[in-house]
Structures are given as structure tokens and as C-alpha cells.
GROMACS .gro file of N, CA and C in nm:
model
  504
    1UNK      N    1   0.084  -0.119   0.000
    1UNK     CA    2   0.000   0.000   0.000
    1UNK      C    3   0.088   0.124   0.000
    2UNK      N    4   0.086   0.224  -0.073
    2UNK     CA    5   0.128   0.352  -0.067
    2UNK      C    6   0.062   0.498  -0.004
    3UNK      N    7   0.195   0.534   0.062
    3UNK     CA    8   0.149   0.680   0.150
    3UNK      C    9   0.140   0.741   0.040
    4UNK      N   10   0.106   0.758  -0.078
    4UNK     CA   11   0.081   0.862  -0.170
    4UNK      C   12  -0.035   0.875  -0.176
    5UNK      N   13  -0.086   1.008  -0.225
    5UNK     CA   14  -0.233   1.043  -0.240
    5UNK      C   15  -0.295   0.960  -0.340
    6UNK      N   16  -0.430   0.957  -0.266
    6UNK     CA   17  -0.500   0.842  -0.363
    6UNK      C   18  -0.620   0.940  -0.398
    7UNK      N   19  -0.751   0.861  -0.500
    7UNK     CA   20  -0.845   0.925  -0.571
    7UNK      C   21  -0.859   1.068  -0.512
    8UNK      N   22  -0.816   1.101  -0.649
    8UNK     CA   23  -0.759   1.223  -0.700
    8UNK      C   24  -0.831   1.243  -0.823
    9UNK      N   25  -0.972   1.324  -0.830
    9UNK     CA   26  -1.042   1.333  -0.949
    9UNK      C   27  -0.982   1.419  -1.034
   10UNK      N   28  -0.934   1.344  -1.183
   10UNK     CA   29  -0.879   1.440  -1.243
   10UNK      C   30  -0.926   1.429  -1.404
   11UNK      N   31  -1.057   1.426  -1.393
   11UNK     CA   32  -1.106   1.403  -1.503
   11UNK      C   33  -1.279   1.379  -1.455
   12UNK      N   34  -1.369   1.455  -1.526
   12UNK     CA   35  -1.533   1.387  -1.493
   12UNK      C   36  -1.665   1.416  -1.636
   13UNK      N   37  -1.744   1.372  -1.647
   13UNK     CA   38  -1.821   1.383  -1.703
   13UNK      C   39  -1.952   1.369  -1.671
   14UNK      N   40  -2.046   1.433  -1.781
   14UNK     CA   41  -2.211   1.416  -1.728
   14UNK      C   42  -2.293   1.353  -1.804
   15UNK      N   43  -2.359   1.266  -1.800
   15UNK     CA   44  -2.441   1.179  -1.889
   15UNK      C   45  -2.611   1.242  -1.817
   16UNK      N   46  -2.638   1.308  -1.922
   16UNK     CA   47  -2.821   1.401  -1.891
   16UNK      C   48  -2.902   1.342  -1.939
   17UNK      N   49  -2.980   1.241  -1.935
   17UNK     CA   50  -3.115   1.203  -1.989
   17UNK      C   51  -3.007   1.048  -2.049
   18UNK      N   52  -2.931   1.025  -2.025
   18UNK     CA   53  -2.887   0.935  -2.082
   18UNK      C   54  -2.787   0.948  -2.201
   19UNK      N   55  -2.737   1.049  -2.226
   19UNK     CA   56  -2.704   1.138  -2.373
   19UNK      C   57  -2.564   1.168  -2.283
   20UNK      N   58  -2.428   1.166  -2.339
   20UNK     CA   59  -2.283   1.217  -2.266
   20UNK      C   60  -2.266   1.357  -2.294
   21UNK      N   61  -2.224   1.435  -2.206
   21UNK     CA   62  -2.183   1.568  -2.220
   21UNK      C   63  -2.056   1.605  -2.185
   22UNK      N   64  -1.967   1.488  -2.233
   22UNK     CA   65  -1.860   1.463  -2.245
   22UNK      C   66  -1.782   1.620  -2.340
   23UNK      N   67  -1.680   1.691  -2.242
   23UNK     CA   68  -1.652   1.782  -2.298
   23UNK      C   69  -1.754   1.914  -2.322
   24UNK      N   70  -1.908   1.946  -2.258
   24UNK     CA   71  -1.967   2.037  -2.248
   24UNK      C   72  -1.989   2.080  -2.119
   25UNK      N   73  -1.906   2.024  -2.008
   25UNK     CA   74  -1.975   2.040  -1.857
   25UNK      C   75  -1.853   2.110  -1.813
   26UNK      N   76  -1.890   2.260  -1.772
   26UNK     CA   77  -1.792   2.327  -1.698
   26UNK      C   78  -1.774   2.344  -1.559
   27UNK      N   79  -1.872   2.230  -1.538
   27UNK     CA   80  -1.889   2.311  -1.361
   27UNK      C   81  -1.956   2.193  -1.320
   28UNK      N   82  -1.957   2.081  -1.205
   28UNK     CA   83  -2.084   2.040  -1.156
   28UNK      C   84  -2.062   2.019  -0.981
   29UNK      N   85  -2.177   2.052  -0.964
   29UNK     CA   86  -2.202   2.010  -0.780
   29UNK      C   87  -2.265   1.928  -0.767
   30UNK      N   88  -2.191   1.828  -0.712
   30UNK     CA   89  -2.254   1.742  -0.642
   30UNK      C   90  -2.329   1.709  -0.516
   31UNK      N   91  -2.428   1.623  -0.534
   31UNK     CA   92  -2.546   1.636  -0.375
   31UNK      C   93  -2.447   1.600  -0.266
   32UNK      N   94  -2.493   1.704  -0.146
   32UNK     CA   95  -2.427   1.684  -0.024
   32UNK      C   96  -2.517   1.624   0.055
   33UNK      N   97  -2.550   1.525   0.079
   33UNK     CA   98  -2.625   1.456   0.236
   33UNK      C   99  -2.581   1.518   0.342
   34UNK      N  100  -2.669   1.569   0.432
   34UNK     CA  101  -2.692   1.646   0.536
   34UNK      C  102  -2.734   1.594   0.652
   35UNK      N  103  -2.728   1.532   0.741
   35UNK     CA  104  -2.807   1.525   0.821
   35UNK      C  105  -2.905   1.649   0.890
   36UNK      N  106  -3.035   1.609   0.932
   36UNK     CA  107  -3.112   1.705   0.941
   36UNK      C  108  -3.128   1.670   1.098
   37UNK      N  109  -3.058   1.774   1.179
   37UNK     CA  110  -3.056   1.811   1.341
   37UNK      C  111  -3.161   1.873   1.378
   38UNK      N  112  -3.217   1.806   1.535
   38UNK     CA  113  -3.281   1.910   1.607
   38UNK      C  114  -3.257   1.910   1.722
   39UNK      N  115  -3.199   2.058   1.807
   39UNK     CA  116  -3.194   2.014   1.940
   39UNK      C  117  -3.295   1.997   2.061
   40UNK      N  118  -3.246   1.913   2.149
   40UNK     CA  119  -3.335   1.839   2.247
   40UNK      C  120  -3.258   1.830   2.374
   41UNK      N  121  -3.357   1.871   2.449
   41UNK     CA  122  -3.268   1.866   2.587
   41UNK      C  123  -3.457   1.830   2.673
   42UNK      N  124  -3.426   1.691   2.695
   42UNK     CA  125  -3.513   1.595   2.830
   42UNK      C  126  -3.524   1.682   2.953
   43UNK      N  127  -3.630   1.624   3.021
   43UNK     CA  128  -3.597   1.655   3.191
   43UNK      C  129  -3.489   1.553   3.276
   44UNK      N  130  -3.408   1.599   3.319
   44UNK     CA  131  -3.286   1.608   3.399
   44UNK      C  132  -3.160   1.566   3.324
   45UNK      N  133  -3.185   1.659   3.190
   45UNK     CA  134  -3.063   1.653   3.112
   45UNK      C  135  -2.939   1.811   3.200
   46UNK      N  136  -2.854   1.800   3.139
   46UNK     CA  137  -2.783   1.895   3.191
   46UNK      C  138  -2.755   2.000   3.089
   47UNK      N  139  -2.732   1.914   2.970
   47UNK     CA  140  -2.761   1.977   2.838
   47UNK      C  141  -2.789   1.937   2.732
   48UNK      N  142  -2.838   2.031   2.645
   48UNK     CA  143  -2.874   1.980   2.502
   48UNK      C  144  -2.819   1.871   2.429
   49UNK      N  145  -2.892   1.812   2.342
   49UNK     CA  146  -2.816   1.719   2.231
   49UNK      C  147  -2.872   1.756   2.099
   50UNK      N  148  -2.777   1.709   1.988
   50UNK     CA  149  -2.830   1.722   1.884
   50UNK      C  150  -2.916   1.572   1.845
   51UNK      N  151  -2.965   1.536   1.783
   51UNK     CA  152  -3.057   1.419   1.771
   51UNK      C  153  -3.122   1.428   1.611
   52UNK      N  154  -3.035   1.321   1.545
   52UNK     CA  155  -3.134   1.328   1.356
   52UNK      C  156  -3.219   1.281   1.376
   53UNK      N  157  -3.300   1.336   1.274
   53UNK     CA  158  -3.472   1.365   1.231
   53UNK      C  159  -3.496   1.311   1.070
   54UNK      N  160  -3.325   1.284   1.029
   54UNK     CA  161  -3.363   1.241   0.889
   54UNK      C  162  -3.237   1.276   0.807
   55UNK      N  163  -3.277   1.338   0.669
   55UNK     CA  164  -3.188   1.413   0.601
   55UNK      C  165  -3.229   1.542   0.550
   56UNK      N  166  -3.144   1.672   0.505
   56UNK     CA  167  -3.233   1.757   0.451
   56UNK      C  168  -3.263   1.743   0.266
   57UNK      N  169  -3.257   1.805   0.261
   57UNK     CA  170  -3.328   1.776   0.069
   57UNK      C  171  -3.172   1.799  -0.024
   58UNK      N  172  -3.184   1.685  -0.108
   58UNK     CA  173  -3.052   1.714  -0.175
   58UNK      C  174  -3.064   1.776  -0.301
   59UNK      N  175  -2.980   1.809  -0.336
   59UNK     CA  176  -2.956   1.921  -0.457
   59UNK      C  177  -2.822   1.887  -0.514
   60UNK      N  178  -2.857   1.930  -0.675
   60UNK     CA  179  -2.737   1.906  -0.759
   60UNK      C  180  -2.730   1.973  -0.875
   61UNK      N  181  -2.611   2.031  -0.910
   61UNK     CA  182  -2.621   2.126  -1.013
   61UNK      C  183  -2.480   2.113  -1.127
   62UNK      N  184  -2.504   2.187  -1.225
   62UNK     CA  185  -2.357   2.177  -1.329
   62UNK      C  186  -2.399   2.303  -1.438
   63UNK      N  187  -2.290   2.281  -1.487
   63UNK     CA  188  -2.314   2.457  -1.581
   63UNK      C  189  -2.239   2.385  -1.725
   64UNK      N  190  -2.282   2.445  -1.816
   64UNK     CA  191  -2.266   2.453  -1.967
   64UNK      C  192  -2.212   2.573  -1.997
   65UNK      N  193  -2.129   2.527  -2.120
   65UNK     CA  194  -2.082   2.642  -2.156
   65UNK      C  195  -2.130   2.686  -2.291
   66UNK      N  196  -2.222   2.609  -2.308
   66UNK     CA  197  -2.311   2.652  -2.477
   66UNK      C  198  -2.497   2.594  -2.396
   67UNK      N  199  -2.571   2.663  -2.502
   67UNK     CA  200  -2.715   2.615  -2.447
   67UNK      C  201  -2.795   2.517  -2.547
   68UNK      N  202  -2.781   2.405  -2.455
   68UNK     CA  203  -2.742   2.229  -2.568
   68UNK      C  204  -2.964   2.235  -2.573
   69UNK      N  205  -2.966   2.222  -2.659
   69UNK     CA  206  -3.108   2.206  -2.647
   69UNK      C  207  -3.148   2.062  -2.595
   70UNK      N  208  -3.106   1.979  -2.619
   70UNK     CA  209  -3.150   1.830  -2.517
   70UNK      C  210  -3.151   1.814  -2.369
   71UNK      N  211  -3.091   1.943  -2.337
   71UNK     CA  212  -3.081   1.975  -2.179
   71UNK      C  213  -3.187   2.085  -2.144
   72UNK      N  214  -3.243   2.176  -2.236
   72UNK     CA  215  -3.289   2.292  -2.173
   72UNK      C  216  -3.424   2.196  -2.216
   73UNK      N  217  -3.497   2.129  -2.280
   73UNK     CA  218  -3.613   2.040  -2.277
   73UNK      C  219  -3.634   1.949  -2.178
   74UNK      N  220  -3.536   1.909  -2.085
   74UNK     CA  221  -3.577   1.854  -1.949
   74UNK      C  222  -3.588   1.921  -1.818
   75UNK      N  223  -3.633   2.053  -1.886
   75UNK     CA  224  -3.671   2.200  -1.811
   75UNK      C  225  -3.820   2.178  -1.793
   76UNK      N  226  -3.919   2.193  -1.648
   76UNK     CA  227  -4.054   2.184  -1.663
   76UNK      C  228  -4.138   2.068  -1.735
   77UNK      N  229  -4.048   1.970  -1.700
   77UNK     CA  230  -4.124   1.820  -1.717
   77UNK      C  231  -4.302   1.837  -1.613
   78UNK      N  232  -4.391   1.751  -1.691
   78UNK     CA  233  -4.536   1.768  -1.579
   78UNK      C  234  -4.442   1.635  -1.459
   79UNK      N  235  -4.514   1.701  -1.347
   79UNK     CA  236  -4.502   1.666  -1.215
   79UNK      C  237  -4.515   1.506  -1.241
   80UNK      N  238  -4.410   1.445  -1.169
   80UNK     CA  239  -4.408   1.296  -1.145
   80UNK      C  240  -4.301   1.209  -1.272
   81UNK      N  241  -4.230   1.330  -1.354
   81UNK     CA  242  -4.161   1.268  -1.451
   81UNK      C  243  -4.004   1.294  -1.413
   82UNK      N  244  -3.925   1.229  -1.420
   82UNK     CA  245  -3.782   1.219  -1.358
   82UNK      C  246  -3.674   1.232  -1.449
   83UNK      N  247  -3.575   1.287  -1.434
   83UNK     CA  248  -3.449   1.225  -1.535
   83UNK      C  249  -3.339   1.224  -1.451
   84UNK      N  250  -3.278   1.104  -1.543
   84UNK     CA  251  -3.149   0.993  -1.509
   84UNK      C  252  -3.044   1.078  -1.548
   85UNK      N  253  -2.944   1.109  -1.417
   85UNK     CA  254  -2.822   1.186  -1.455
   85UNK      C  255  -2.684   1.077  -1.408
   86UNK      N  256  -2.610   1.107  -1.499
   86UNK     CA  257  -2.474   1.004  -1.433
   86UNK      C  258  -2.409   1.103  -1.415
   87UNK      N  259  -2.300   1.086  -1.350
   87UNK     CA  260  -2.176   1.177  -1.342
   87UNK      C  261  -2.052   1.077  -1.317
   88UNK      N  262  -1.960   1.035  -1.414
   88UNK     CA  263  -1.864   0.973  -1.452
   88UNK      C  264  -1.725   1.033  -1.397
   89UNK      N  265  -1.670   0.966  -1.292
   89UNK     CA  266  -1.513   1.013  -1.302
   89UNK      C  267  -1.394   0.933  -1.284
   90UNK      N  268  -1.294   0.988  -1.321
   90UNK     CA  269  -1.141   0.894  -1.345
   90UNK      C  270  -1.048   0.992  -1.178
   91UNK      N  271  -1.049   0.889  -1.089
   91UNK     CA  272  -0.972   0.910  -0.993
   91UNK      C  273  -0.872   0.827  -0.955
   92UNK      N  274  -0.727   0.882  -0.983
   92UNK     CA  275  -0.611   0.846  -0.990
   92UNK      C  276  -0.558   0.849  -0.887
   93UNK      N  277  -0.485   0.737  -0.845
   93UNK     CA  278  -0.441   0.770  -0.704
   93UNK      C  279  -0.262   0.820  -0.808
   94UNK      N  280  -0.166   0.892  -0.661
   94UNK     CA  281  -0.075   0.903  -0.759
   94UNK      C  282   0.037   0.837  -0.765
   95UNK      N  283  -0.009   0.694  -0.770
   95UNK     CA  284   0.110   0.586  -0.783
   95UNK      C  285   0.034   0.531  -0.914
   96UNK      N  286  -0.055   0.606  -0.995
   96UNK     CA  287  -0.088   0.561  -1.094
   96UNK      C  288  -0.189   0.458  -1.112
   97UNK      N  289  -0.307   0.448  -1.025
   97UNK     CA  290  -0.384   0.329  -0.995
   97UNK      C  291  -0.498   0.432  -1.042
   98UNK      N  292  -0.583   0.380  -1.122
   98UNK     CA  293  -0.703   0.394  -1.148
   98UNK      C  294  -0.849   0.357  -1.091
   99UNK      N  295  -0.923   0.447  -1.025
   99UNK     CA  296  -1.050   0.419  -0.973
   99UNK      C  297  -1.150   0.492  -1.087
  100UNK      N  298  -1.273   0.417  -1.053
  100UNK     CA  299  -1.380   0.452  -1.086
  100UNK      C  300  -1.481   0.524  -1.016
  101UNK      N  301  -1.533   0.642  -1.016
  101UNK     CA  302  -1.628   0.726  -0.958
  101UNK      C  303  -1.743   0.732  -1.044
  102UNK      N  304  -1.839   0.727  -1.000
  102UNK     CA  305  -1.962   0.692  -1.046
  102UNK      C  306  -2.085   0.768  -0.964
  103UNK      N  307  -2.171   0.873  -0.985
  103UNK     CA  308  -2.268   0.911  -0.914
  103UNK      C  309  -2.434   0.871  -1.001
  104UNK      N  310  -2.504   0.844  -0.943
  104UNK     CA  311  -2.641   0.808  -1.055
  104UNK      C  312  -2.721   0.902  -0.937
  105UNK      N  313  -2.785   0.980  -1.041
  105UNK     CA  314  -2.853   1.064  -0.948
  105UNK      C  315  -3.020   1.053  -1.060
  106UNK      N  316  -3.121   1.063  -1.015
  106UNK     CA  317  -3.251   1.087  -1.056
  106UNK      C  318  -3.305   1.202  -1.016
  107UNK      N  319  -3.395   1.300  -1.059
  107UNK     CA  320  -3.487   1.406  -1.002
  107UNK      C  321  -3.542   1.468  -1.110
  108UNK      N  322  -3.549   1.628  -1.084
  108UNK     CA  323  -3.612   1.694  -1.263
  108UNK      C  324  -3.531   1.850  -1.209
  109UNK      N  325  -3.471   1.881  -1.348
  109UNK     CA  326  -3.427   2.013  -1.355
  109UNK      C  327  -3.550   2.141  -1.288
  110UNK      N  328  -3.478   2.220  -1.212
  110UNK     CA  329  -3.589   2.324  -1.150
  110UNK      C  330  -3.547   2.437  -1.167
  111UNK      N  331  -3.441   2.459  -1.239
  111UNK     CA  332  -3.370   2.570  -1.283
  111UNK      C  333  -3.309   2.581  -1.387
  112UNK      N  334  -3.309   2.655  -1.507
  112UNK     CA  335  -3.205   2.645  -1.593
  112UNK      C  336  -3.194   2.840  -1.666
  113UNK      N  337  -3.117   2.853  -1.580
  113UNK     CA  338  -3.023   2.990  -1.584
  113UNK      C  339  -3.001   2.971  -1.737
  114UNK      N  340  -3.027   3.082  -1.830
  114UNK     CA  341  -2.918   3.070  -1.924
  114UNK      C  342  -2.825   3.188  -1.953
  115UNK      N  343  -2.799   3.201  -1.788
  115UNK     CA  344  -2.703   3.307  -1.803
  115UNK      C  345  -2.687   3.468  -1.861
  116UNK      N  346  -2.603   3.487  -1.892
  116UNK     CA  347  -2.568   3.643  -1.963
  116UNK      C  348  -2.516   3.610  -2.162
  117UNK      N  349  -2.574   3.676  -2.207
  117UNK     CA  350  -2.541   3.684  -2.363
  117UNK      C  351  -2.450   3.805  -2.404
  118UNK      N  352  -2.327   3.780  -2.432
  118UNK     CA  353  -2.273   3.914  -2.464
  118UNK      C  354  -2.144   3.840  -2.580
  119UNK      N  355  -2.200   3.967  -2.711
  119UNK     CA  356  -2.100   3.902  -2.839
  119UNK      C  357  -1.986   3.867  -2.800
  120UNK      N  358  -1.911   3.789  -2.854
  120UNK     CA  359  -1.795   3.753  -2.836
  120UNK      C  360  -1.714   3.706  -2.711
  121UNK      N  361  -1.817   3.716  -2.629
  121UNK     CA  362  -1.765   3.602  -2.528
  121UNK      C  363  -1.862   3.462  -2.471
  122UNK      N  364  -1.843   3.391  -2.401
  122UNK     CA  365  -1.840   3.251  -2.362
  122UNK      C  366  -1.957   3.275  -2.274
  123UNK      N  367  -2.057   3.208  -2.293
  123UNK     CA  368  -2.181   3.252  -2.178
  123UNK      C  369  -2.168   3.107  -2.125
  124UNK      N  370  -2.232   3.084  -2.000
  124UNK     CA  371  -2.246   3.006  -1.909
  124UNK      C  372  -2.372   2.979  -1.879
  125UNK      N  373  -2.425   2.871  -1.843
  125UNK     CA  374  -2.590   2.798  -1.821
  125UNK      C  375  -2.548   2.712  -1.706
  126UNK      N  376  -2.621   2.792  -1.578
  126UNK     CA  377  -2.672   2.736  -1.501
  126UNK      C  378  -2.769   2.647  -1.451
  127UNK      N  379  -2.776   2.511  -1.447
  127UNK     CA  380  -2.859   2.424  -1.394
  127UNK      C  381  -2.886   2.364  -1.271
  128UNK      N  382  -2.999   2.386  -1.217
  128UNK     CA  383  -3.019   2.328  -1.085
  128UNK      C  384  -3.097   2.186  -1.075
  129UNK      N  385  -3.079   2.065  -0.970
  129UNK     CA  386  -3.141   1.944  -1.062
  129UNK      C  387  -3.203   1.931  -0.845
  130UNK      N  388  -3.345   1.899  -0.887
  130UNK     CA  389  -3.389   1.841  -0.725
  130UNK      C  390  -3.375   1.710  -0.729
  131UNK      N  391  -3.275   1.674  -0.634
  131UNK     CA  392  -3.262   1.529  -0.690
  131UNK      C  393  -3.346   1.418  -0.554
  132UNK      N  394  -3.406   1.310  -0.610
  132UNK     CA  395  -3.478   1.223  -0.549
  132UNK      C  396  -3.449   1.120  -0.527
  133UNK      N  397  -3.319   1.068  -0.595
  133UNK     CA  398  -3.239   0.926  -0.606
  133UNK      C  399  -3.111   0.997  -0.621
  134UNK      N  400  -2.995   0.920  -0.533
  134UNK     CA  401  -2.875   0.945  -0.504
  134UNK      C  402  -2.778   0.873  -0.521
  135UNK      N  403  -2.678   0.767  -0.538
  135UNK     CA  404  -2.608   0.655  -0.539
  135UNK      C  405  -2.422   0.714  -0.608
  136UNK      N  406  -2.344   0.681  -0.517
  136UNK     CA  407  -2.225   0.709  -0.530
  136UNK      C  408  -2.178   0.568  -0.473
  137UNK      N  409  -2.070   0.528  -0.564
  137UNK     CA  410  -1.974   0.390  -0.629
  137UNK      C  411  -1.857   0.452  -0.640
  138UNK      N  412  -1.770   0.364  -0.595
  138UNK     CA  413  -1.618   0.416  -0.617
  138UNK      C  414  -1.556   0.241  -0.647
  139UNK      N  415  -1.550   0.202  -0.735
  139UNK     CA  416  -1.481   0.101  -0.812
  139UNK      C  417  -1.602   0.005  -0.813
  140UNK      N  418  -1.724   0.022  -0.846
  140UNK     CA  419  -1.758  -0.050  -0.801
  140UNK      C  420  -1.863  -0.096  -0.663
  141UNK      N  421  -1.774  -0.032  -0.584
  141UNK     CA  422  -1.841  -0.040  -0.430
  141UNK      C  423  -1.926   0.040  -0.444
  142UNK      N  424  -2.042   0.026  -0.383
  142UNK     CA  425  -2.170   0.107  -0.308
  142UNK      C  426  -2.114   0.142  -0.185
  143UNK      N  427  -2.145   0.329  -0.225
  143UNK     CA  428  -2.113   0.386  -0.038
  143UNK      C  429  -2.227   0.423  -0.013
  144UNK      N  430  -2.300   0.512  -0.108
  144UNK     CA  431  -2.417   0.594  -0.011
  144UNK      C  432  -2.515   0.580  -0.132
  145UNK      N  433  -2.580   0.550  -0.094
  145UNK     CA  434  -2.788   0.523  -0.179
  145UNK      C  435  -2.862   0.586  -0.057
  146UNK      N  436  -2.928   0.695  -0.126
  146UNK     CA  437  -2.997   0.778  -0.078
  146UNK      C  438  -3.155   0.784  -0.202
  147UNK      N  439  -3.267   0.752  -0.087
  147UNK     CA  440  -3.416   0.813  -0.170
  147UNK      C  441  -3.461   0.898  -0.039
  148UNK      N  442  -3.592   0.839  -0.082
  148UNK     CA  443  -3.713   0.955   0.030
  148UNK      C  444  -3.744   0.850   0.154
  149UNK      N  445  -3.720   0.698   0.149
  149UNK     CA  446  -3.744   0.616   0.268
  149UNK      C  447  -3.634   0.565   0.312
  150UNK      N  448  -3.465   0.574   0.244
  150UNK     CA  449  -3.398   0.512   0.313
  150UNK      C  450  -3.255   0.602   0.295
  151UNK      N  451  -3.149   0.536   0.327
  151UNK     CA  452  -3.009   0.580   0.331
  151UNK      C  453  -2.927   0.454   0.359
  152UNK      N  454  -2.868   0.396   0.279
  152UNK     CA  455  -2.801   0.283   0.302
  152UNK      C  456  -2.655   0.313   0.250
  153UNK      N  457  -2.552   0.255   0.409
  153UNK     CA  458  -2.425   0.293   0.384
  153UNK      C  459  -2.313   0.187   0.328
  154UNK      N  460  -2.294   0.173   0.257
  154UNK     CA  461  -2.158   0.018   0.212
  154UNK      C  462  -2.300  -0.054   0.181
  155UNK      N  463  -2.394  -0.019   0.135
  155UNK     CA  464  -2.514  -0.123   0.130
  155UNK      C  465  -2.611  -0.192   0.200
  156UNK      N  466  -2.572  -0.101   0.359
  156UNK     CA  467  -2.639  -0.170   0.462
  156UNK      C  468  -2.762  -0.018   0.458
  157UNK      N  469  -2.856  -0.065   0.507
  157UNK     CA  470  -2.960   0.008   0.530
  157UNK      C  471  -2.964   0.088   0.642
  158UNK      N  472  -2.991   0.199   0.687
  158UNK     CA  473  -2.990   0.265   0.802
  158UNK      C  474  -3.110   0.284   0.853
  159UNK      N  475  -3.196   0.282   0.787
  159UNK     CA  476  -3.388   0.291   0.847
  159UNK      C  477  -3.466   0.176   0.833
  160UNK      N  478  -3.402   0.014   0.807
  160UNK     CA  479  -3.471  -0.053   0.838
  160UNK      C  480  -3.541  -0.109   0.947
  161UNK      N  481  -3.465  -0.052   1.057
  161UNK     CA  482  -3.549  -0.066   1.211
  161UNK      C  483  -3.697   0.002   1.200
  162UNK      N  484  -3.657   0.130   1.177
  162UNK     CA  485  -3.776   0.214   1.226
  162UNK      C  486  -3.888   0.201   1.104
  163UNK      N  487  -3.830   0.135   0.961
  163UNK     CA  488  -3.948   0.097   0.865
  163UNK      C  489  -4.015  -0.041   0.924
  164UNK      N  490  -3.904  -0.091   0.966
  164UNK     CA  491  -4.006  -0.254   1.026
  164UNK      C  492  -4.115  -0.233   1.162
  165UNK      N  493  -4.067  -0.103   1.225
  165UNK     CA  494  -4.137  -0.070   1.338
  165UNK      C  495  -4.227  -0.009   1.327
  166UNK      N  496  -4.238   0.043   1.232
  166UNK     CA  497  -4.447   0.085   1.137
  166UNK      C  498  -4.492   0.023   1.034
  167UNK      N  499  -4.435  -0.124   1.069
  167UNK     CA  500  -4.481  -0.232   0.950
  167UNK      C  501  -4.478  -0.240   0.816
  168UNK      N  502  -4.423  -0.165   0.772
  168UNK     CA  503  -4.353  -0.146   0.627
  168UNK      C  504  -4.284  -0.219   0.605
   0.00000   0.00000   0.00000
């Protein structure tokens, strides 16, 4: 094993509706899982605790540097229709070992900025995506699958107690 730095993203891409935007993606954010805190302090506590309640709402976004029409049409889908986003990356450790990064995210665009127009220079398109399905892979491995009923870490489930405990 080597003390050298490992996955090291140095390369990524976006696959939108299923379509690669390989070489059009200048920018992307990826969903941050949050835990969602509330504090609580019992009778004959001494002090507060924090205590999760869940997660808060994830979000995900990326920017263009041209305005691709196959992307600005999955703008204002009717309610209940989803699109499949990948986000592809090459993380190198630097002894030269190759990983695979992999995000699959689902939701529907709720924003699409198309920026500032001015001749002769480079405009930028902002996209915002509400995302409803979450899943990040690194060679392979499952770390985090995230929906609206669960959160499962390395593949283990984290709310199957409390789903089996309202009979679900």
C-alpha cells in the first residue's frame, strides 16, 4: 500500500437524460447529504443534544458552456416525470492506480439559468437538478444510496429498524 495520495479526481463527465456531455460540462455540484438536526434537551438533562430527524433535501447542479437544447427540454417536465443523470469520473491515485467514480442521481431540472449573452464572449448555463435518487460507487463499491425512505451505507440500510417498526 502507498502513502501517496490516492483518488484524485482528475477528469469527470455528465451523462443528462442518458445522452454524454462529455466535454460540455464546466462546472458540476454534487449532492451533499446532510443530516437534518434538532436540538433536544429531556428533563434532567444537563444539556442539550443534537438528535437526527432524517436528512435535509438534496440538490445538484452543473453549468454549460453553450445552451445544448437536449438539456434545456428537461426543463418543466409535468409533475411525477424524472431524469437519469450520471456523473462519470477517473480518480487516480498518484502511484498511478485507477479508480472509478460513479454518481447516478434521478430528479427533474428546476432551474435552468441561461445566463448572460454578450458578443464575443463565452456565456455560461446554469442548472439546478432536485434530486430524489442518489447513489455514489467508487470502483464498483456502493457507499451511499440515498431516496425519500432510506439511506443505506456500504449497502447496509440505516432505516430498516424504524421501517419494520411501522410495518412497512
Amino acid at each position: 500500500m502507498s502513502n501517496l495520495p490516492g483518488f484524485i479526481l482528475r477528469n469527470c463527465t455528465l451523462w443528462a437524460d442518458r445522452v454524454s456531455k462529455l466535454g460540455q460540462i464546466g462546472d458540476i455540484t454534487v449532492p451533499v447529504p446532510t443530516d437534518k438536526l434538532e436540538e433536544m434537551r429531556n428533563s434532567g438533562m444537563i444539556k442539550p443534544r443534537e438528535v437526527k430527524m432524517g436528512l435535509d433535501k438534496l440538490e445538484f447542479s452543473f453549468k454549460m458552456p453553450g445552451l445544448d437544447p437536449q438539456v434545456i427540454k428537461l426543463f418543466g417536465l409535468k409533475p411525477g416525470v424524472e431524469t437519469p443523470f450520471m456523473v462519470t469520473g477517473a480518480l487516480v491515485d498518484e502511484d498511478g492506480t485507477d479508480h472509478s467514480g460513479v454518481l447516478t442521481i434521478r430528479g427533474f431540472i428546476k432551474t435552468a439559468n441561461g445566463g448572460t449573452w454578450q458578443p464575443g464572449e463565452r456565456s455560461e448555463n446554469d442548472y439546478a437538478v432536485a434530486v430524489h435518487y442518489y447513489k455514489l460507487e467508487i470502483d464498483g463499491e456502493e457507499l451511499l444510496e440515498v431516496d425519500d425512505f432510506d439511506i443505506k451505507v456500504g449497502g447496509v440500510s440505516q432505516y430498516a429498524g424504524q421501517r419494520a417498526s411501522m410495518l412497512l
